[in-house]
PDB file of C-alpha atoms in Angstrom:
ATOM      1  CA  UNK A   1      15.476   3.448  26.639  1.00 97.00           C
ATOM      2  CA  UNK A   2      13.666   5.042  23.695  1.00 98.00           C
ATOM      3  CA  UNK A   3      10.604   2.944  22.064  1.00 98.00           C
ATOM      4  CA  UNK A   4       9.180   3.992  18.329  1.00 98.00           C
ATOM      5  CA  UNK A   5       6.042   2.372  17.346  1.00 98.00           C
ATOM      6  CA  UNK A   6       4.847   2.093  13.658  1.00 97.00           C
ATOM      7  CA  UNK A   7       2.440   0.625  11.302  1.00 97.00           C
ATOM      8  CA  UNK A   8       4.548  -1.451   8.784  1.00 98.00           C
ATOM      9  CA  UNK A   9       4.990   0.287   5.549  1.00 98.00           C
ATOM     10  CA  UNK A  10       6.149  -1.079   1.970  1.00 98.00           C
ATOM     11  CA  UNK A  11       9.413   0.146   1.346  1.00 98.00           C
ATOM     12  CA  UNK A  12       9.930   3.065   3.115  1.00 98.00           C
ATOM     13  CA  UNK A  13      11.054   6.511   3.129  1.00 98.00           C
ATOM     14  CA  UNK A  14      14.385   7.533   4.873  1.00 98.00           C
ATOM     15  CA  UNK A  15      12.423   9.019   7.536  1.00 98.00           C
ATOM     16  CA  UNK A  16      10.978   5.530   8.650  1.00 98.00           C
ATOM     17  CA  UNK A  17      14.646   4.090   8.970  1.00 98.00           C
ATOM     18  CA  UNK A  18      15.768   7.023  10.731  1.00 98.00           C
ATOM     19  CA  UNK A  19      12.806   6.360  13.518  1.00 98.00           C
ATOM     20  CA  UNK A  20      14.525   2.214  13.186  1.00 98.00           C
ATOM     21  CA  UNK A  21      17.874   3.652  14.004  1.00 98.00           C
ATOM     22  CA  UNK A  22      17.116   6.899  16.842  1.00 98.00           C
ATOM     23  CA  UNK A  23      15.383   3.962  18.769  1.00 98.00           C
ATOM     24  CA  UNK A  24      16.406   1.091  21.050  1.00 98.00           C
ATOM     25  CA  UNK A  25      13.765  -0.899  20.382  1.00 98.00           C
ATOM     26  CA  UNK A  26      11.605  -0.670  17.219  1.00 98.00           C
ATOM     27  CA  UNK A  27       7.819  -2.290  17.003  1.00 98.00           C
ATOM     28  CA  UNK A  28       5.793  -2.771  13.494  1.00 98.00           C
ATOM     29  CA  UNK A  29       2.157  -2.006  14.869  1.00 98.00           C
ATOM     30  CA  UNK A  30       0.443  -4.551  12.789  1.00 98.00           C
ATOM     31  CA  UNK A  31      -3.045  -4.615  14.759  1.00 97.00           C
ATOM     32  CA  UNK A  32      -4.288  -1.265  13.642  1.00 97.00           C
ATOM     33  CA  UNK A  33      -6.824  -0.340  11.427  1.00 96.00           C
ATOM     34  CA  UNK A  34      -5.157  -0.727   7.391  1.00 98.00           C
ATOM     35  CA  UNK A  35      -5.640   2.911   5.978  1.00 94.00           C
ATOM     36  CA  UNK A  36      -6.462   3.143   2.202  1.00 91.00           C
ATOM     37  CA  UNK A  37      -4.185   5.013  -0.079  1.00 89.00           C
ATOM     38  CA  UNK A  38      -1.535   5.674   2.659  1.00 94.00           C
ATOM     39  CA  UNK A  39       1.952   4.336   2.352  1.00 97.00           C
ATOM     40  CA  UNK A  40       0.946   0.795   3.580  1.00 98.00           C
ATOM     41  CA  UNK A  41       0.510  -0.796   0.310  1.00 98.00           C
ATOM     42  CA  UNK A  42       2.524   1.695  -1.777  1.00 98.00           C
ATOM     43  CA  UNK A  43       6.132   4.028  -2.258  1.00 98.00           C
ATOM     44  CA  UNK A  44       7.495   5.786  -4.707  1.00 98.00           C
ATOM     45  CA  UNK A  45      10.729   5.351  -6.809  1.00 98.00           C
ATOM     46  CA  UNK A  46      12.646   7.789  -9.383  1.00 98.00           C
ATOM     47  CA  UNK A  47      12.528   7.647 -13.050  1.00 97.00           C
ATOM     48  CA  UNK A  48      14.012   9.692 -16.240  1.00 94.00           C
ATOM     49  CA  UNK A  49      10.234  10.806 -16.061  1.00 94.00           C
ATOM     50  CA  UNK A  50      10.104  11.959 -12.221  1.00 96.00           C
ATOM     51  CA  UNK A  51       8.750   9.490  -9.352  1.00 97.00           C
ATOM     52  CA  UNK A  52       6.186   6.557 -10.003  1.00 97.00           C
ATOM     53  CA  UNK A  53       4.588   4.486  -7.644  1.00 98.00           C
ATOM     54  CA  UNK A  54       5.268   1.122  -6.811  1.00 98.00           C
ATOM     55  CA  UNK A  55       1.900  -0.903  -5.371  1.00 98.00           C
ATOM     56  CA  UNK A  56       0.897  -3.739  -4.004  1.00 98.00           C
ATOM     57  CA  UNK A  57      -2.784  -4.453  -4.819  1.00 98.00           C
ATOM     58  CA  UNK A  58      -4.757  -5.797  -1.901  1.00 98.00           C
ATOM     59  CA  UNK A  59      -7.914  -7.399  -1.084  1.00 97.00           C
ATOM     60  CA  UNK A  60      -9.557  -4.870   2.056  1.00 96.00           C
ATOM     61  CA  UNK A  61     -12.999  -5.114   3.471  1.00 95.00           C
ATOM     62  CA  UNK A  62     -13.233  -2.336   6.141  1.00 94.00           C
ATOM     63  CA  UNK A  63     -12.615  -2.177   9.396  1.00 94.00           C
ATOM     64  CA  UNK A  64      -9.650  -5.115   8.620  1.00 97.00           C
ATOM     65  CA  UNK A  65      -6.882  -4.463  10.847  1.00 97.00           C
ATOM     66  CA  UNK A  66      -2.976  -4.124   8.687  1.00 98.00           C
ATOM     67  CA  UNK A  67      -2.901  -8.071   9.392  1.00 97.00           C
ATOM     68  CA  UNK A  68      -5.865  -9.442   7.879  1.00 98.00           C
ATOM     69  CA  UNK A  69      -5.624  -7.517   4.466  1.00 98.00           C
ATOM     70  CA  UNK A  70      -4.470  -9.955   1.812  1.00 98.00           C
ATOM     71  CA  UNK A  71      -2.228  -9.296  -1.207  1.00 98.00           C
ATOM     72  CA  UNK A  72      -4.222  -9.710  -4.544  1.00 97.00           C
ATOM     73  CA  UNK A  73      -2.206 -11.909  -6.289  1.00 91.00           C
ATOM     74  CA  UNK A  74      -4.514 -12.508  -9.169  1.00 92.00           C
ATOM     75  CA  UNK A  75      -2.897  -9.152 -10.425  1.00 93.00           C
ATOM     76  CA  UNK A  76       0.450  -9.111 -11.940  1.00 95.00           C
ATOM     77  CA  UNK A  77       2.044  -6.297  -9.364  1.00 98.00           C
ATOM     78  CA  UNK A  78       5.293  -8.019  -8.450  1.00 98.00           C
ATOM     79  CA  UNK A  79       6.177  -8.272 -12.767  1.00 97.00           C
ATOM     80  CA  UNK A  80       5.023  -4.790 -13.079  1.00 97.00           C
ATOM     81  CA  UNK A  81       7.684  -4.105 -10.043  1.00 98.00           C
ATOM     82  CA  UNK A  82      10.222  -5.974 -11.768  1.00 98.00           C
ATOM     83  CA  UNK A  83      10.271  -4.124 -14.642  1.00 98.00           C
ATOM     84  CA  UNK A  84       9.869  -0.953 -13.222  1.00 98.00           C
ATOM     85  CA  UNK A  85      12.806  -1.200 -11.247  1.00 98.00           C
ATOM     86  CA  UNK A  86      15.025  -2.977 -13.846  1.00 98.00           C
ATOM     87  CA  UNK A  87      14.119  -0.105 -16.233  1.00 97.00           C
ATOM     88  CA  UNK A  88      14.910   2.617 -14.025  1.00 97.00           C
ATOM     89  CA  UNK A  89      17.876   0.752 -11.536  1.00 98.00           C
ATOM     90  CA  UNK A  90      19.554  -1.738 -13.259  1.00 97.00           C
ATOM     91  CA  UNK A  91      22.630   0.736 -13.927  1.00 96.00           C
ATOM     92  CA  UNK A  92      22.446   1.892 -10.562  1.00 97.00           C
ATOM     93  CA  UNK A  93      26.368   1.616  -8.981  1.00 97.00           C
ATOM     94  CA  UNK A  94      25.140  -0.706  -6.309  1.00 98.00           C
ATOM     95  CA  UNK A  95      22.002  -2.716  -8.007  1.00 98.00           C
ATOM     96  CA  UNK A  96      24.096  -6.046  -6.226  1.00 98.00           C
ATOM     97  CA  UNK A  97      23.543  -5.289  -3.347  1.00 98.00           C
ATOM     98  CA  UNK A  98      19.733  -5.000  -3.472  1.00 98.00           C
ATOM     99  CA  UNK A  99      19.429  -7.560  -6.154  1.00 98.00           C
ATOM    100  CA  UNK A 100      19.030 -10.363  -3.813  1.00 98.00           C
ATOM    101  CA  UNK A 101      16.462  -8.572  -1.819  1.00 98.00           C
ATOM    102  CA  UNK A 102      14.120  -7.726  -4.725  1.00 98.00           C
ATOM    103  CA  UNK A 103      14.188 -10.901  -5.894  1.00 98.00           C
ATOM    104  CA  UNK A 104      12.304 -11.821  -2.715  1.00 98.00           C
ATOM    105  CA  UNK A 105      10.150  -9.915  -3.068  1.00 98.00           C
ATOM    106  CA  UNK A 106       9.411 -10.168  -6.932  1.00 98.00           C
ATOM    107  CA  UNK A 107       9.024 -14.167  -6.579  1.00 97.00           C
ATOM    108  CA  UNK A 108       7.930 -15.228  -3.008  1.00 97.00           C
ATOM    109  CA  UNK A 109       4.038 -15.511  -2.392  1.00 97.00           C
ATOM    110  CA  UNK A 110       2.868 -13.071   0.008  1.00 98.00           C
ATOM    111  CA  UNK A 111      -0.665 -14.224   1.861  1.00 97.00           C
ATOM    112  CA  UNK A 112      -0.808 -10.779   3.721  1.00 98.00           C
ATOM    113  CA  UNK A 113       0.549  -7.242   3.578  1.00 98.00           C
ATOM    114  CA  UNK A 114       1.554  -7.125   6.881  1.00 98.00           C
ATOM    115  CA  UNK A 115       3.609 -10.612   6.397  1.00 98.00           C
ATOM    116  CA  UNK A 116       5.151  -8.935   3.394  1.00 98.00           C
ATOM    117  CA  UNK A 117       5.846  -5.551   4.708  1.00 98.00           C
ATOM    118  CA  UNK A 118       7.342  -7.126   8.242  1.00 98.00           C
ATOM    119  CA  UNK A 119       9.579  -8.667   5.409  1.00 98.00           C
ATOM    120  CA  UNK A 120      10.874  -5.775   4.027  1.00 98.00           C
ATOM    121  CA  UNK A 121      11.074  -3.763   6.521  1.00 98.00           C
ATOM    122  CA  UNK A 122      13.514  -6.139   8.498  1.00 98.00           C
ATOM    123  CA  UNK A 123      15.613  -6.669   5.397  1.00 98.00           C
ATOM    124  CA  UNK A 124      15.951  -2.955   4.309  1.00 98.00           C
ATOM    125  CA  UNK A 125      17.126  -2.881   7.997  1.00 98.00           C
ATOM    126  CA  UNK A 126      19.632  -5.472   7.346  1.00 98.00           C
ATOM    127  CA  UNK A 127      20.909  -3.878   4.359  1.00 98.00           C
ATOM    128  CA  UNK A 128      21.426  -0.685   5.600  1.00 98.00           C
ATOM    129  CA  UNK A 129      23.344  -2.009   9.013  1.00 98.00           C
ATOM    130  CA  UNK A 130      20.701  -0.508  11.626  1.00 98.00           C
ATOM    131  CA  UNK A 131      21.036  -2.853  14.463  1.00 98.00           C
ATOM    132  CA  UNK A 132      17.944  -2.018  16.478  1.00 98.00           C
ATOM    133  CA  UNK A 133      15.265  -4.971  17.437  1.00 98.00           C
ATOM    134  CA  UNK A 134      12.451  -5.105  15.044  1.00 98.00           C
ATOM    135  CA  UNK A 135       9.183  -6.689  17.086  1.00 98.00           C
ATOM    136  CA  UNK A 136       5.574  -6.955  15.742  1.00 98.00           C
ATOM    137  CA  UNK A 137       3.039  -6.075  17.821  1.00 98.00           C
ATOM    138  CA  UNK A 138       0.456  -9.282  17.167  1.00 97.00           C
ATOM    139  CA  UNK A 139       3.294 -11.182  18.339  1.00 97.00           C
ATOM    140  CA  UNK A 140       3.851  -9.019  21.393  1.00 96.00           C
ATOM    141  CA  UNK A 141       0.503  -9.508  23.289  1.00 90.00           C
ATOM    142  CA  UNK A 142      -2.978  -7.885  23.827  1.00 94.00           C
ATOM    143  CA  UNK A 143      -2.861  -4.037  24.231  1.00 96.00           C
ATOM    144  CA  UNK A 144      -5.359  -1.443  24.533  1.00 96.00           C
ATOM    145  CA  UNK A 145      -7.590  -0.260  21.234  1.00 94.00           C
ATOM    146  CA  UNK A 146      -7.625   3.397  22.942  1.00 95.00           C
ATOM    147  CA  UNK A 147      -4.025   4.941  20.802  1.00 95.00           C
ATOM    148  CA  UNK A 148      -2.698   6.632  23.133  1.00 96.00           C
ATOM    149  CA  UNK A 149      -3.251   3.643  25.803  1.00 97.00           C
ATOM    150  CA  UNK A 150      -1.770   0.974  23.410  1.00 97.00           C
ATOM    151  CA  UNK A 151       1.393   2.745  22.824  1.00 97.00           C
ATOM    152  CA  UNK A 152       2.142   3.458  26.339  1.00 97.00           C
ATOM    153  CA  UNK A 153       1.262   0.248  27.168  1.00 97.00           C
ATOM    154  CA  UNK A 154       3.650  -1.134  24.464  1.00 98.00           C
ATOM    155  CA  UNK A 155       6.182   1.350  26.048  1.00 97.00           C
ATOM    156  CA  UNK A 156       5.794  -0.323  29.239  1.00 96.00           C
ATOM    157  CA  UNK A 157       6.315  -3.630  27.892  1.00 97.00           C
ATOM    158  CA  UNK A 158       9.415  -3.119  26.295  1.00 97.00           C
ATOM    159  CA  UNK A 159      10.910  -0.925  29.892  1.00 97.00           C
ATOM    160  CA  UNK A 160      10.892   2.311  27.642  1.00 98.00           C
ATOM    161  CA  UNK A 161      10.950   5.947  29.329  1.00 97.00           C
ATOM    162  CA  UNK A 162      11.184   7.460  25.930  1.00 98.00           C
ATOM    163  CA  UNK A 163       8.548   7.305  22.821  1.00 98.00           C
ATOM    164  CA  UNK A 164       9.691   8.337  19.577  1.00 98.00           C
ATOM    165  CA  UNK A 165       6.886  10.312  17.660  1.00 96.00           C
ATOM    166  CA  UNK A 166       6.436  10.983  14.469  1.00 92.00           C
ATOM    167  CA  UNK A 167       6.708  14.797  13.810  1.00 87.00           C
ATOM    168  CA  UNK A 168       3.088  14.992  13.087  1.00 85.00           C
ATOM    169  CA  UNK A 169       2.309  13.368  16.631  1.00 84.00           C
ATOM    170  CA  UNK A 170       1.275  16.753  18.357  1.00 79.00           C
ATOM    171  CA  UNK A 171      -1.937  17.064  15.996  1.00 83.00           C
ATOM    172  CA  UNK A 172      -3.656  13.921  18.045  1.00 85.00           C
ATOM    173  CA  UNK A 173      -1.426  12.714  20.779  1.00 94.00           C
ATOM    174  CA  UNK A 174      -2.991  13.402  24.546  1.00 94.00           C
ATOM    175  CA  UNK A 175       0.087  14.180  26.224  1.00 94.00           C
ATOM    176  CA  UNK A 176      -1.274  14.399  29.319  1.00 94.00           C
ATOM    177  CA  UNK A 177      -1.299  10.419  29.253  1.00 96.00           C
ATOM    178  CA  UNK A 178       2.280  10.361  28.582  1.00 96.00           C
ATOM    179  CA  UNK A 179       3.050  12.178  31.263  1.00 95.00           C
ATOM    180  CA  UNK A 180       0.887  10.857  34.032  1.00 96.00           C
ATOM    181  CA  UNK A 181       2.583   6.983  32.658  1.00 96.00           C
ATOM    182  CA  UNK A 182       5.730   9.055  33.174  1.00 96.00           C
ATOM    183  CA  UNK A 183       7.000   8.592  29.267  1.00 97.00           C
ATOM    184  CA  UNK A 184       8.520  11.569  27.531  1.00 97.00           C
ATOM    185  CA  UNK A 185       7.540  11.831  24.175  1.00 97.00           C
ATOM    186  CA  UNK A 186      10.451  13.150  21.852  1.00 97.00           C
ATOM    187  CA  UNK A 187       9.265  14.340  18.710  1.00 96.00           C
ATOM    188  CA  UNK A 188      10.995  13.374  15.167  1.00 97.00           C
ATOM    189  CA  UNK A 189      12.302  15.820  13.721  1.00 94.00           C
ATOM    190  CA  UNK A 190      14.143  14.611  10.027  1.00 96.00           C
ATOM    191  CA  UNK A 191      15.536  16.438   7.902  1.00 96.00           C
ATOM    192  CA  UNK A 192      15.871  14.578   4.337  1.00 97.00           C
ATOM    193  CA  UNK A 193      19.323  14.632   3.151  1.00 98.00           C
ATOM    194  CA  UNK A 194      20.254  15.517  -0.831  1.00 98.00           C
ATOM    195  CA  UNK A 195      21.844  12.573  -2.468  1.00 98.00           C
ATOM    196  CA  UNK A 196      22.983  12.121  -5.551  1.00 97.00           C
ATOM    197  CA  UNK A 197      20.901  10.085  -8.068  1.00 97.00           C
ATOM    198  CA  UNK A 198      20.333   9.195 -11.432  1.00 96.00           C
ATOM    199  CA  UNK A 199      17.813  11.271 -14.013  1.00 94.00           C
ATOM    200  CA  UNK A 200      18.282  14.702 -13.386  1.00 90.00           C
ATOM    201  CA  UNK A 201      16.905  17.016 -10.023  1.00 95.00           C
ATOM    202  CA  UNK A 202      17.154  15.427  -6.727  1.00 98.00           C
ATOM    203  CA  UNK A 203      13.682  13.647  -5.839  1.00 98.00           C
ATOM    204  CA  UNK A 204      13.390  14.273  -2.114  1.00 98.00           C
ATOM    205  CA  UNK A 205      10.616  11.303   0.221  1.00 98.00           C
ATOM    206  CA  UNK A 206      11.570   8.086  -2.260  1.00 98.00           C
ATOM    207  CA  UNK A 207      11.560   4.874  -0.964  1.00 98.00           C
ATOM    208  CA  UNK A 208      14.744   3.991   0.647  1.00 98.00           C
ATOM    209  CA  UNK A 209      15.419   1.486  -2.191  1.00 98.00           C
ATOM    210  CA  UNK A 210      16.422   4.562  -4.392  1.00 98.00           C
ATOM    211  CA  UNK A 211      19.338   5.671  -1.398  1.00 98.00           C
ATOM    212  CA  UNK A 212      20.528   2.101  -1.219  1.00 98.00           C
ATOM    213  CA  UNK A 213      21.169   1.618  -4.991  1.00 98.00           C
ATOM    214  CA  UNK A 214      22.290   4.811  -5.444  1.00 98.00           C
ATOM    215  CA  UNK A 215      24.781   4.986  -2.310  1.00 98.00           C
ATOM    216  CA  UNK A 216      25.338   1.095  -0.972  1.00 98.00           C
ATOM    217  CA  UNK A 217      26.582   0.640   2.320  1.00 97.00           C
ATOM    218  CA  UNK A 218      27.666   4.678   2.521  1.00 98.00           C
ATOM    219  CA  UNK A 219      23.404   4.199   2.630  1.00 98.00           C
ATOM    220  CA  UNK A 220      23.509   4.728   6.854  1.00 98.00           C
ATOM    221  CA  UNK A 221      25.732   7.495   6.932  1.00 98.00           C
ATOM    222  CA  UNK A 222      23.675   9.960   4.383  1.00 98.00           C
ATOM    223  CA  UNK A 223      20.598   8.842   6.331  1.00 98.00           C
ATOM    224  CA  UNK A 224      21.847  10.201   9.290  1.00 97.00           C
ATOM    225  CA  UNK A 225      22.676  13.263   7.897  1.00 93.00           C
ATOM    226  CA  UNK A 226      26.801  12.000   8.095  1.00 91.00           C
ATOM    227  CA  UNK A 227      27.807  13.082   4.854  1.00 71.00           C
TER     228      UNK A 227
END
């Protein structure tokens, strides 16, 4: 059974849904140190001008783990969202389908950005029809701080003998671990289909929110290359 392990991210890429859908069981790693101006907090979405970013502001003190940063919601993000998206989506040939979903997001408080990213993470997932188990790991149980020693460990818990990697996994994995807990280690290796969207030259590494409205529920079958 093949595990993937990953720190929850606000709206994803198509890469992140693709590591969702390769695995049979998928864990948001919420325990981990939050990194600044990573893809925790932020994505990016297409407009007649090229991409923009979509953020959430947030309230970090370092070394907070992904769980303990708070959203800043003295800031007006989620009407700066709206808007942004409206402007750019509204005419988008499936903006129904995701209408519901934004809505969440634009009016429900969020204390955290782990409780809001868990959110959309298992929505998106919803939406597109991946059926693989979504578990967070402050949920899970205690595992080890070492990396390499909390995802095996994680592995174990869940009866994996496969861990899905992200492609950039070989720069600071110690495979030797792997191998003495007997998991293989299978690297990802995506390659980002061309879509058709709205404003021009195809955008490759959006947020997945750009696919869905774009495609609807032929959303699954471009991600996995199908088309």
């Amino acid at each position: 059974m093949i595990v993937s392990i990953h720190q929850p991210q606000y709206m994803p890429w198509l890469g992140y849904f693709d590591k969702i859908d390769r695995a049979g069981v998928f864990v948001l790693l919420d325990t981990v140190q939050y990194k600044k101006n990573e893809w925790q907090n932020r994505n990016r979405i297409k407009t007649t001008d090229g991409w923009q970013w979509l953020t959430v502001p947030v309230n970090y003190r370092y070394p907070q783990s992904i769980r303990e940063v708070a959203v800043n919601d003295r800031e007006r993000w989620q009407h700066r969202q709206r808007q942004a998206i409206t402007t750019n989506y509204r005419k988008a040939p499936h903006w129904s389908l995701l209408e519901p979903f934004l809505e969440e997001v634009w009016t429900r408080q969020w204390q955290t950005i782990a409780q809001l990213n868990i959110h959309v993470v298992r929505r998106l997932v919803e939406i597109l029809g991946i059926e693989t188990p979504i578990h967070v790991a402050s949920e899970t149980g205690a595992f080890p701080e070492n990396p390499d020693e909390r995802l095996i460990a994680i592995a174990r818990h869940f009866g994996a003998d496969i861990y899905l990697a992200g492609s950039g996994g070989h720069d600071y994995m110690d495979m030797e671990k792997y191998s003495q807990n007997r998991l293989r280690v299978v690297f990802q290796e995506y390659r980002h289909p061309v879509y058709r969207q709205q404003f021009g030259e195809f955008i490759p590494f959006l947020s997945v929110i750009d696919l869905i409205l774009n495609h609807g529920r032929e959303s699954l079958r471009i991600l996995r290359g199908e088309h």
